[in-house]
Amino acid sequence: MTQTVVTFYRFADLPDCERWVENLKDACGRHEVRGSVILAPEGLNATLSGPKAGVDAVLAFIRADERFADLPHRESETEQGTFHRLRIYLRDEIVTFGDSALNPRQGAGEYVSPEDWNALLDDPDLLLLDVRNDYEVELGTFRGAVNPLTSTFGEWKSYVKKELAEDKERPVAMFCTGGIRCEKASAHLLAEGFQNVRHLRGGILHYLEKVDPEDSLWEGECFVFDQRVAVVHGLKEGESRLCFGCRTPLKTEDLRSPLYEEGVSCPKCFEQTDEDLKARRRERHRQQR
């Protein structure tokens, strides 16, 4: 059955975030919508999937609150289930930066639309930063982008202090999956004294949705946090898969490796997995098929 998948976020004053939990559970339950929602006093961040009518109804419920009336979202379709259940989390931040006092609504970088992004990247002096985690970058990124080699977003501040402190006058452009990390990362750079900071509106997902493949500067696939693993232009499902053993996203060449065994191990974890564990995983995989 075709599932509609939507991703969205909004920084907003949400001191009543706890009250949203049960209301969202009820709305999603009534409309057979599953996925992941993060609520915090600074707003919400979500990926949801379900029947088209159900997803639209949940979006309408959220937008009925004036704080989210003009909430944008990215939308795609898939033939496979993307989530087994609904999970709603209450946290201090809707994206974990490690500083809940940093408020993008008080100043973030300048938005650049997908249609204008390619022209921006023509600037030879531009520092192009991929703000995602290293395992996400490995599947794909923009041509010429710098990988900060961070394993969590909490490492961003250390990276800036160590690697960028002397480049505050250099023009910076950044991007991430859906745009939310760049809201905080760009706000942080401005707070640190950087002069010229821009970021891709709607993130990679918006770019892949709006820009034709023949005009694209994107290379590879974009990791997403659901069972599709990755998407390509048109937000269609990619070929990447997740290793059951180490949960690492795998590219096509990894899947062709003799060290890859579906449900058991991959080139990333083969040497760290003993034969007893491999045998248990083979049996579990056999039972699930």
Tab-separated table of C-alpha atoms in Angstrom, residues 36-181:
chain	number	residue	atom	x	y	z
A	36	SER	CA	8.797	10.110	15.007
A	37	VAL	CA	8.004	13.449	16.652
A	38	ILE	CA	10.310	15.496	18.888
A	39	LEU	CA	8.690	18.163	21.056
A	40	ALA	CA	10.550	20.787	23.075
A	41	PRO	CA	9.926	24.267	24.441
A	42	GLU	CA	11.600	25.563	21.262
A	43	GLY	CA	9.232	23.808	18.812
A	44	LEU	CA	8.701	20.503	17.015
A	45	ASN	CA	10.524	18.254	14.543
A	46	ALA	CA	8.895	15.259	12.863
A	47	THR	CA	8.827	12.607	10.167
A	48	LEU	CA	5.447	10.914	9.754
A	49	SER	CA	3.966	8.403	7.326
A	50	GLY	CA	0.615	6.852	6.604
A	51	PRO	CA	-2.270	7.020	4.148
A	52	LYS	CA	-2.410	10.342	2.303
A	53	ALA	CA	-5.727	11.361	3.873
A	54	GLY	CA	-4.451	10.499	7.351
A	55	VAL	CA	-1.217	12.444	6.990
A	56	ASP	CA	-3.132	15.453	5.651
A	57	ALA	CA	-5.489	15.283	8.639
A	58	VAL	CA	-2.598	15.260	11.129
A	59	LEU	CA	-0.938	18.187	9.361
A	60	ALA	CA	-4.238	20.066	9.510
A	61	PHE	CA	-4.464	19.342	13.239
A	62	ILE	CA	-0.972	20.778	13.815
A	63	ARG	CA	-1.601	23.804	11.606
A	64	ALA	CA	-4.773	24.615	13.507
A	65	ASP	CA	-2.454	26.105	16.123
A	66	GLU	CA	-1.528	29.610	14.999
A	67	ARG	CA	2.140	28.970	15.797
A	68	PHE	CA	2.197	26.368	13.015
A	69	ALA	CA	-0.399	27.828	10.642
A	70	ASP	CA	2.110	28.259	7.785
A	71	LEU	CA	4.214	25.187	8.612
A	72	PRO	CA	5.999	23.963	5.431
A	73	HIS	CA	6.676	20.285	4.837
A	74	ARG	CA	8.427	17.960	2.404
A	75	GLU	CA	6.299	15.130	0.992
A	76	SER	CA	7.039	11.905	-0.867
A	77	GLU	CA	5.508	8.483	-1.461
A	78	THR	CA	6.796	4.963	-0.899
A	79	GLU	CA	5.430	1.456	-1.347
A	80	GLN	CA	7.019	0.141	1.827
A	81	GLY	CA	6.302	0.843	5.472
A	82	THR	CA	8.632	3.495	6.822
A	83	PHE	CA	7.820	3.176	10.538
A	84	HIS	CA	6.517	0.346	12.718
A	85	ARG	CA	5.036	2.634	15.370
A	86	LEU	CA	4.568	6.201	16.539
A	87	ARG	CA	7.189	7.609	18.890
A	88	ILE	CA	6.836	11.016	20.533
A	89	TYR	CA	9.760	12.388	22.510
A	90	LEU	CA	9.911	15.287	24.961
A	91	ARG	CA	13.362	16.875	24.931
A	92	ASP	CA	15.147	20.113	25.744
A	93	GLU	CA	15.834	20.779	22.051
A	94	ILE	CA	14.201	19.626	18.814
A	95	VAL	CA	17.681	19.052	17.396
A	96	THR	CA	20.382	18.304	19.958
A	97	PHE	CA	22.999	21.026	19.777
A	98	GLY	CA	23.821	21.136	23.472
A	99	ASP	CA	22.749	24.722	24.072
A	100	SER	CA	19.012	25.276	24.454
A	101	ALA	CA	19.652	29.031	24.901
A	102	LEU	CA	20.671	29.353	21.239
A	103	ASN	CA	17.522	30.573	19.494
A	104	PRO	CA	17.486	30.590	15.676
A	105	ARG	CA	14.377	32.794	15.743
A	106	GLN	CA	16.600	35.570	17.085
A	107	GLY	CA	19.056	35.309	14.225
A	108	ALA	CA	20.059	32.558	11.804
A	109	GLY	CA	21.806	32.522	8.461
A	110	GLU	CA	20.293	33.798	5.224
A	111	TYR	CA	18.117	31.279	3.395
A	112	VAL	CA	19.035	30.263	-0.161
A	113	SER	CA	16.383	28.562	-2.278
A	114	PRO	CA	17.178	25.327	-4.141
A	115	GLU	CA	16.737	27.213	-7.405
A	116	ASP	CA	19.517	29.674	-6.414
A	117	TRP	CA	21.820	27.181	-4.711
A	118	ASN	CA	23.874	26.151	-7.756
A	119	ALA	CA	24.764	29.744	-8.578
A	120	LEU	CA	25.919	30.339	-5.007
A	121	LEU	CA	28.284	27.376	-5.216
A	122	ASP	CA	30.055	28.944	-8.204
A	123	ASP	CA	31.848	31.317	-5.788
A	124	PRO	CA	35.463	30.039	-5.557
A	125	ASP	CA	35.920	31.689	-2.157
A	126	LEU	CA	32.884	29.990	-0.624
A	127	LEU	CA	33.319	27.567	2.282
A	128	LEU	CA	30.645	24.896	1.724
A	129	LEU	CA	29.885	22.898	4.872
A	130	ASP	CA	27.946	19.655	5.227
A	131	VAL	CA	26.480	19.891	8.742
A	132	ARG	CA	25.379	16.242	8.960
A	133	ASN	CA	27.005	13.302	10.733
A	134	ASP	CA	29.904	11.543	9.026
A	135	TYR	CA	27.948	8.354	8.230
A	136	GLU	CA	25.320	10.459	6.448
A	137	VAL	CA	27.921	12.336	4.413
A	138	GLU	CA	29.415	9.031	3.284
A	139	LEU	CA	26.295	8.195	1.252
A	140	GLY	CA	26.285	11.478	-0.642
A	141	THR	CA	26.981	15.206	-0.513
A	142	PHE	CA	27.307	18.308	-2.679
A	143	ARG	CA	30.297	18.562	-4.951
A	144	GLY	CA	33.110	20.427	-3.194
A	145	ALA	CA	31.567	20.277	0.286
A	146	VAL	CA	33.683	20.006	3.436
A	147	ASN	CA	32.891	17.102	5.755
A	148	PRO	CA	33.483	18.187	9.399
A	149	LEU	CA	33.779	14.492	10.364
A	150	THR	CA	31.424	14.823	13.317
A	151	SER	CA	29.607	11.771	14.652
A	152	THR	CA	26.967	13.862	16.467
A	153	PHE	CA	25.679	17.423	16.125
A	154	GLY	CA	26.978	18.086	19.632
A	155	GLU	CA	30.503	18.102	18.166
A	156	TRP	CA	29.748	21.073	15.886
A	157	LYS	CA	30.913	23.750	18.346
A	158	SER	CA	34.259	22.005	18.837
A	159	TYR	CA	34.722	21.730	15.081
A	160	VAL	CA	34.062	25.446	14.585
A	161	LYS	CA	36.431	26.429	17.373
A	162	LYS	CA	39.219	24.164	16.137
A	163	GLU	CA	38.912	24.485	12.357
A	164	LEU	CA	37.068	27.701	11.498
A	165	ALA	CA	38.114	30.264	14.088
A	166	GLU	CA	40.463	32.012	11.622
A	167	ASP	CA	37.940	32.113	8.744
A	168	LYS	CA	35.249	34.397	10.144
A	169	GLU	CA	35.298	36.763	7.171
A	170	ARG	CA	35.083	33.997	4.569
A	171	PRO	CA	31.587	33.469	3.069
A	172	VAL	CA	29.994	30.277	4.396
A	173	ALA	CA	27.153	28.191	2.982
A	174	MET	CA	25.849	25.127	4.758
A	175	PHE	CA	23.303	22.380	4.248
A	176	CYS	CA	21.763	19.411	6.057
A	177	THR	CA	18.988	16.886	5.431
A	178	GLY	CA	15.886	18.999	5.994
A	179	GLY	CA	17.303	22.336	7.133
A	180	ILE	CA	16.870	22.100	10.896
A	181	ARG	CA	20.527	21.625	11.859
